[in-house]
Coordinates of C-alpha atoms in Angstrom, one line a residue:
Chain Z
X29 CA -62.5 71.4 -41.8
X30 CA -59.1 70.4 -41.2
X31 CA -57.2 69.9 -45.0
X32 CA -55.1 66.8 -43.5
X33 CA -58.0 64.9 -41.9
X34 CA -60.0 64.9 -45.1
X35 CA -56.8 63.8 -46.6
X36 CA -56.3 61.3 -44.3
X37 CA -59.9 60.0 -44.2
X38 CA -59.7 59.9 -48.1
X39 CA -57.0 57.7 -48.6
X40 CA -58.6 55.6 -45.9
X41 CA -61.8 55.3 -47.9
X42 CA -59.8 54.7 -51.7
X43 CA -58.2 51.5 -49.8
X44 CA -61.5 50.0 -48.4
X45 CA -62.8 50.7 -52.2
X46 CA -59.8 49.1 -53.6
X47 CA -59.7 46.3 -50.9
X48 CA -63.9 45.8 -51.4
X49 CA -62.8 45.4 -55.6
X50 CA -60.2 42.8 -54.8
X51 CA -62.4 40.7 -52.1
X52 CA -65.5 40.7 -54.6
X53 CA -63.1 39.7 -57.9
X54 CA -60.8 37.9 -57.5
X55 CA -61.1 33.8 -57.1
X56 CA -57.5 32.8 -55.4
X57 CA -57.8 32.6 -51.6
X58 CA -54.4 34.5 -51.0
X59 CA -55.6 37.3 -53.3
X60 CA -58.9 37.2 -51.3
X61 CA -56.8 37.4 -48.1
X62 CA -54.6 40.7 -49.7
X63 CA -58.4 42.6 -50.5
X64 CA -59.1 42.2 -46.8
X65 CA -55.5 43.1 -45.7
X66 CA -56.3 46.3 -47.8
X67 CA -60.1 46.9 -46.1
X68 CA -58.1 46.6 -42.4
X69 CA -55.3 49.2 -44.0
X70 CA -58.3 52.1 -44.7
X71 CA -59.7 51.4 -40.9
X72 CA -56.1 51.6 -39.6
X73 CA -55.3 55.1 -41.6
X74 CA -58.9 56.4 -40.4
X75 CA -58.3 55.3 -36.7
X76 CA -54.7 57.1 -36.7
X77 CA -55.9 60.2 -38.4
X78 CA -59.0 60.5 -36.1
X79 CA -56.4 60.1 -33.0
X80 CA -54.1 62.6 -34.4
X81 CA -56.6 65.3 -35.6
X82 CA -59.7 65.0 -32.9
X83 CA -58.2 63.2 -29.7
X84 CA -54.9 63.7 -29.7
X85 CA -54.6 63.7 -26.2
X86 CA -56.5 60.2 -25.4
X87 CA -54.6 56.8 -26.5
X88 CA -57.5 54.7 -26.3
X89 CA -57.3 55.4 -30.2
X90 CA -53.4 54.1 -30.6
X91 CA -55.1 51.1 -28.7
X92 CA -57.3 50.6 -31.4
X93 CA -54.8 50.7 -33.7
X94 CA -53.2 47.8 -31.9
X95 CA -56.0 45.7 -32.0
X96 CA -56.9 46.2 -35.6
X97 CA -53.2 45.3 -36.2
X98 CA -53.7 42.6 -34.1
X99 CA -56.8 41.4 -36.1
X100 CA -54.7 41.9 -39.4
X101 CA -52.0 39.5 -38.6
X102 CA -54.1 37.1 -37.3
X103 CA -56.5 37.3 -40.1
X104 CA -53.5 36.0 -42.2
X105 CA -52.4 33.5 -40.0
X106 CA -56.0 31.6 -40.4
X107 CA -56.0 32.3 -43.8
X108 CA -52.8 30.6 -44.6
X109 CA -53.8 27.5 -42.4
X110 CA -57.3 27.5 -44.0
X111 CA -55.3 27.7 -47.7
X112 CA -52.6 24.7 -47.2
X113 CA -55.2 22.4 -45.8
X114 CA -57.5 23.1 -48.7
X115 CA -54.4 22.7 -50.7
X116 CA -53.4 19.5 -49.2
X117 CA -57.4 18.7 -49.9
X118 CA -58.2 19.7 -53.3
X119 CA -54.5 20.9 -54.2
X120 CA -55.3 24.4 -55.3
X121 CA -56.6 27.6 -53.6
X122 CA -58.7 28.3 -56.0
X123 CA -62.5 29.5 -55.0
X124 CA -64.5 28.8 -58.5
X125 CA -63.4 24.9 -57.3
X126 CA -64.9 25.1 -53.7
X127 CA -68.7 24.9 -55.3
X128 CA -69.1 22.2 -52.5
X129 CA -68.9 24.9 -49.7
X130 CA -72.2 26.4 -51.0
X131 CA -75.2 25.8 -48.5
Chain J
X6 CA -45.1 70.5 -45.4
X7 CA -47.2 67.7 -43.2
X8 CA -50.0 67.9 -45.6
X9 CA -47.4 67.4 -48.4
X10 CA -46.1 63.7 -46.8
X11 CA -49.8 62.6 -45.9
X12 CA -50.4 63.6 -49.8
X13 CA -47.6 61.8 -50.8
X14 CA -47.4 58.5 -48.6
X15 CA -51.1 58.4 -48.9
X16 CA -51.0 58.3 -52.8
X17 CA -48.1 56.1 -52.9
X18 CA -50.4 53.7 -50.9
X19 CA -53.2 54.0 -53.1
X20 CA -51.1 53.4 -56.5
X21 CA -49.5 50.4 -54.8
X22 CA -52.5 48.9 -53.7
X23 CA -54.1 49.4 -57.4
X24 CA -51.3 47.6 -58.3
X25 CA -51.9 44.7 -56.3
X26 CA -54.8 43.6 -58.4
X27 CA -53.4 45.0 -61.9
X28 CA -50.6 42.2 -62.4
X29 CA -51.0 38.2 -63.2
X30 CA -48.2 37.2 -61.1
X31 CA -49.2 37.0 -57.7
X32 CA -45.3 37.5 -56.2
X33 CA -45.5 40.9 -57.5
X34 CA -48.8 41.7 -56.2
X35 CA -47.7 40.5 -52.7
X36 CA -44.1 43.2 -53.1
X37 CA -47.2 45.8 -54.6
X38 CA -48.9 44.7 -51.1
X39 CA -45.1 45.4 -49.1
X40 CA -44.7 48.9 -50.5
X41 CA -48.5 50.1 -50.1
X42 CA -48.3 48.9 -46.4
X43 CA -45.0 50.7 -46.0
X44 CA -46.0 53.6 -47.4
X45 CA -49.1 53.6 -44.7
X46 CA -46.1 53.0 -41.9
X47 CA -44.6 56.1 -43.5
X48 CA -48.2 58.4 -43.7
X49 CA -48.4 57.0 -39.9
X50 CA -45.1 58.9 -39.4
X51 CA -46.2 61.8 -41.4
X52 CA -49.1 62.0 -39.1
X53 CA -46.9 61.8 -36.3
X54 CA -47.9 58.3 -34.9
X55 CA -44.2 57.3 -34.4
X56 CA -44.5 54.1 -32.6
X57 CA -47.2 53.0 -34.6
X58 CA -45.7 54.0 -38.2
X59 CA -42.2 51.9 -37.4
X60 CA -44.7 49.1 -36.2
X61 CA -46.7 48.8 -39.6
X62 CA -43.2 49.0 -41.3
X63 CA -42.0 46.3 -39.0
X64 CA -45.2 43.7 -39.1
X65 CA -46.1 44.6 -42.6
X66 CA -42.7 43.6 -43.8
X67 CA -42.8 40.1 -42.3
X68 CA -46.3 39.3 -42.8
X69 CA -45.6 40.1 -46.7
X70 CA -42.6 38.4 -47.0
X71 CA -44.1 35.0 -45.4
X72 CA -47.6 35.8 -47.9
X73 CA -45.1 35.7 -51.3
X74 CA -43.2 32.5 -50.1
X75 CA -47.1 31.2 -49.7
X76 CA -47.6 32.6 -53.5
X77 CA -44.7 30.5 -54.0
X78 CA -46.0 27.8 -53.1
X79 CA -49.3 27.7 -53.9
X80 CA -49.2 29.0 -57.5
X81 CA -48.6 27.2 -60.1
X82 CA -47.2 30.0 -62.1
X83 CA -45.9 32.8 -59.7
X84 CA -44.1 34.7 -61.9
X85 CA -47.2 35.1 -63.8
X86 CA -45.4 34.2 -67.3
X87 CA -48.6 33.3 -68.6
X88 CA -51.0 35.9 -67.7
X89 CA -53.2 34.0 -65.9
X90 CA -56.7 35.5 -65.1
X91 CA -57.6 35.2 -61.6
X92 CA -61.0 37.0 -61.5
X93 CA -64.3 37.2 -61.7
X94 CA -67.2 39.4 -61.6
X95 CA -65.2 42.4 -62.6
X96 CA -68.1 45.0 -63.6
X97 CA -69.8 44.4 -60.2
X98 CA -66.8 44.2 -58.1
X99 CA -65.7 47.5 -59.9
X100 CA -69.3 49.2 -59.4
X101 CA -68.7 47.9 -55.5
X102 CA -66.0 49.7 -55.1
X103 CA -66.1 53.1 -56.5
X104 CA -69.7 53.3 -54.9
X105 CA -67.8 52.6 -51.5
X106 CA -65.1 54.9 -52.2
X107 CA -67.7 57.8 -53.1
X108 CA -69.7 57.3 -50.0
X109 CA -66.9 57.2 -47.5
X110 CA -65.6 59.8 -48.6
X111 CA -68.7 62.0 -48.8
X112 CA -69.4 60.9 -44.9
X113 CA -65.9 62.2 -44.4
X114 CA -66.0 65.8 -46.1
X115 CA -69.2 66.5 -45.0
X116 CA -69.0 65.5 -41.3
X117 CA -68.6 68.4 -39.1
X118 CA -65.2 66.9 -37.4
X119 CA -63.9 69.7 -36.1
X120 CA -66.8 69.8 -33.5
X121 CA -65.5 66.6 -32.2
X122 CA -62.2 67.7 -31.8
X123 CA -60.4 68.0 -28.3
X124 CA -57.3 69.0 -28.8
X125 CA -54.6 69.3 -32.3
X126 CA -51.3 68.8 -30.9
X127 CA -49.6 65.7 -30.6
X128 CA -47.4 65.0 -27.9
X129 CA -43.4 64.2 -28.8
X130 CA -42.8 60.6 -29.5
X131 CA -41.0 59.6 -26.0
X132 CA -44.2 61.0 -24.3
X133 CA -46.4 59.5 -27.0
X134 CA -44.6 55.7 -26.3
X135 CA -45.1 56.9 -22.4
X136 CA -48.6 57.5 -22.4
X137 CA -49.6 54.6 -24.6
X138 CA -47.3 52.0 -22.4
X139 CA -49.8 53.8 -19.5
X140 CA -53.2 53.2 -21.1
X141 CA -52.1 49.6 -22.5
X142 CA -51.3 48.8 -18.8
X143 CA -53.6 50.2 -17.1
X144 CA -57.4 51.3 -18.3
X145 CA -57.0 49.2 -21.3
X146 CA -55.2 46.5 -19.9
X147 CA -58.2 44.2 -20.1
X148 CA -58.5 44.8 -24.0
X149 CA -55.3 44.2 -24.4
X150 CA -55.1 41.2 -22.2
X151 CA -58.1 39.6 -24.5
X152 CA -56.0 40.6 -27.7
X153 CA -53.2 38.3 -26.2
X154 CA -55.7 35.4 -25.8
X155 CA -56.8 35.7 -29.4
X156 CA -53.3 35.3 -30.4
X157 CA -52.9 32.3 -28.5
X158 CA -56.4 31.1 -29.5
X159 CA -55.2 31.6 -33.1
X160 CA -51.9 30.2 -32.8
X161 CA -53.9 26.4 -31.7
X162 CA -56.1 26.5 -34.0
X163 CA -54.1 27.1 -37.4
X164 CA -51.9 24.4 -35.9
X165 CA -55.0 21.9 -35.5
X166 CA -56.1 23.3 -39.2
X167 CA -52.8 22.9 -40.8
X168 CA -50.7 20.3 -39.3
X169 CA -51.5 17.1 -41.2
X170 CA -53.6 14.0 -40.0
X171 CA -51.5 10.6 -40.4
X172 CA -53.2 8.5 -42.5
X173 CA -54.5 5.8 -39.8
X174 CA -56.1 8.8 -37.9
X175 CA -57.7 10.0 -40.8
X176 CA -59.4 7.2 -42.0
X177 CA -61.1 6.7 -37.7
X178 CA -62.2 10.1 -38.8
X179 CA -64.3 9.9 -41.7

């Protein structure tokens, strides 16, 4: 077992853990948006380390990489565009206040 | 000395990102947010994912500093002067995550990786940016052709979802 892939992959799992804490607790949209920012940084540090230490030699994994950042910065953009509107709306971002949204 | 930076960055990640959820003011969370993701950039580089590592840096950087002029905005009390509690559910959401943390990284040291290895060298960076400018253009071109569309698809709709209605539109709406 390669030391710096377990490393790697380690770090990758503490920041979905960390990310999973922050989506589940906390009630402000942008703070909800930063949990899944972290989730999408422990795929990100798992995909690099799983190019650099098992396929080094294919870059269909940097491609991945891409798309996850991809996937990150949109994930924001909606976010923010989901948080003024309901700010405009309600004006506040808080998610203990959007009770209505429950089916 | 390689495992030494992907110790390093890769706790300086982990401590940052703790400390994204361990202060009331939510403009220090975000630069907590900005020095974790940097620090990834930086274990990127350690693992010698050049062109990816600067990337993080760059988009991280930008997409940070637009989130804490957001906080700005949105909070009533950024600075977090009054120690505001913004949470909820704390025991489970704690429970959540360690139990996460523990079974990732169980998968990961007890997965036999090394028998789905191909090769451990990486190539030097030029040849890296060479090779990935290749497959982005030619057997992923498709993927990454789709990735552009998303963008774009993105782009029209936060517009429609932000931009505001004028009031005489609104009210043919409802």
């Amino acid at each position: 077992m390669n030391p710096d892939l377990l490393l790697a992959l380690i770090t990758g799992a503490a920041l979905f853990g960390i990310g999973l804490y922050g989506v589940l607790s906390q009630t402000n949209l942008v703070m909800l948006m930063m949990g899944i920012e972290l989730i999408l940084a422990g795929a990100l540090v798992n995909l690099v380390a799983f190019w650099r230490f098992l396929h080094a030699d294919s870059y269909a994994g940097q491609m991945f990489v891409l798309i996850v950042m991809t996937v990150m910065a949109l994930e924001m953009a909606v976010g923010f565009a989901v948080a003024l509107a309901r700010f405009r709306a309600r004006g506040s971002v808080e998610m203990e206040e959007a009770q209505e949204l429950k089916g | 000395m390689q495992t030494f930076f992907i110790g390093f960055f890769g706790l300086a990640a982990i401590v940052f990102a703790v400390a994204v959820f361990r202060t009331s003011s939510m403009m220090r969370s975000a630069l907590a947010l900005l020095f974790s993701q940097t620090a990834l950039g930086a274990l990127f580089l350690a693992l010698q994912a050049e062109f990816l590592g600067v990337l993080q840096i760059m988009m991280m950087a930008t997409e940070m500093s637009i989130m804490a002029i957001f906080m700005v905005m949105f909070m009533m009390d950024p600075g977090g002067l009054g120690g505001m509690d913004m949470s909820h559910q704390k025991r489970l959401s704690m429970i959540a995550g360690l139990g996460a943390v523990m079974l990732v990284s169980a998968i990961a040291a007890y997965t036999r990786w090394q028998e789905l290895a191909s090769l451990s060298q990486a190539a030097a960076a030029d040849e890296q940016i060479r090779h990935l400018g290749r497959e982005l253009l030619g057997r992923s071109m498709l993927v990454f052709e789709t990735a552009g569309i998303t963008i774009l698809t993105a782009m029209i709709a936060t517009t429609a979802v932000a931009v505001k209605v004028p009031a005489e539109n609104a009210s043919h709406e409802s």
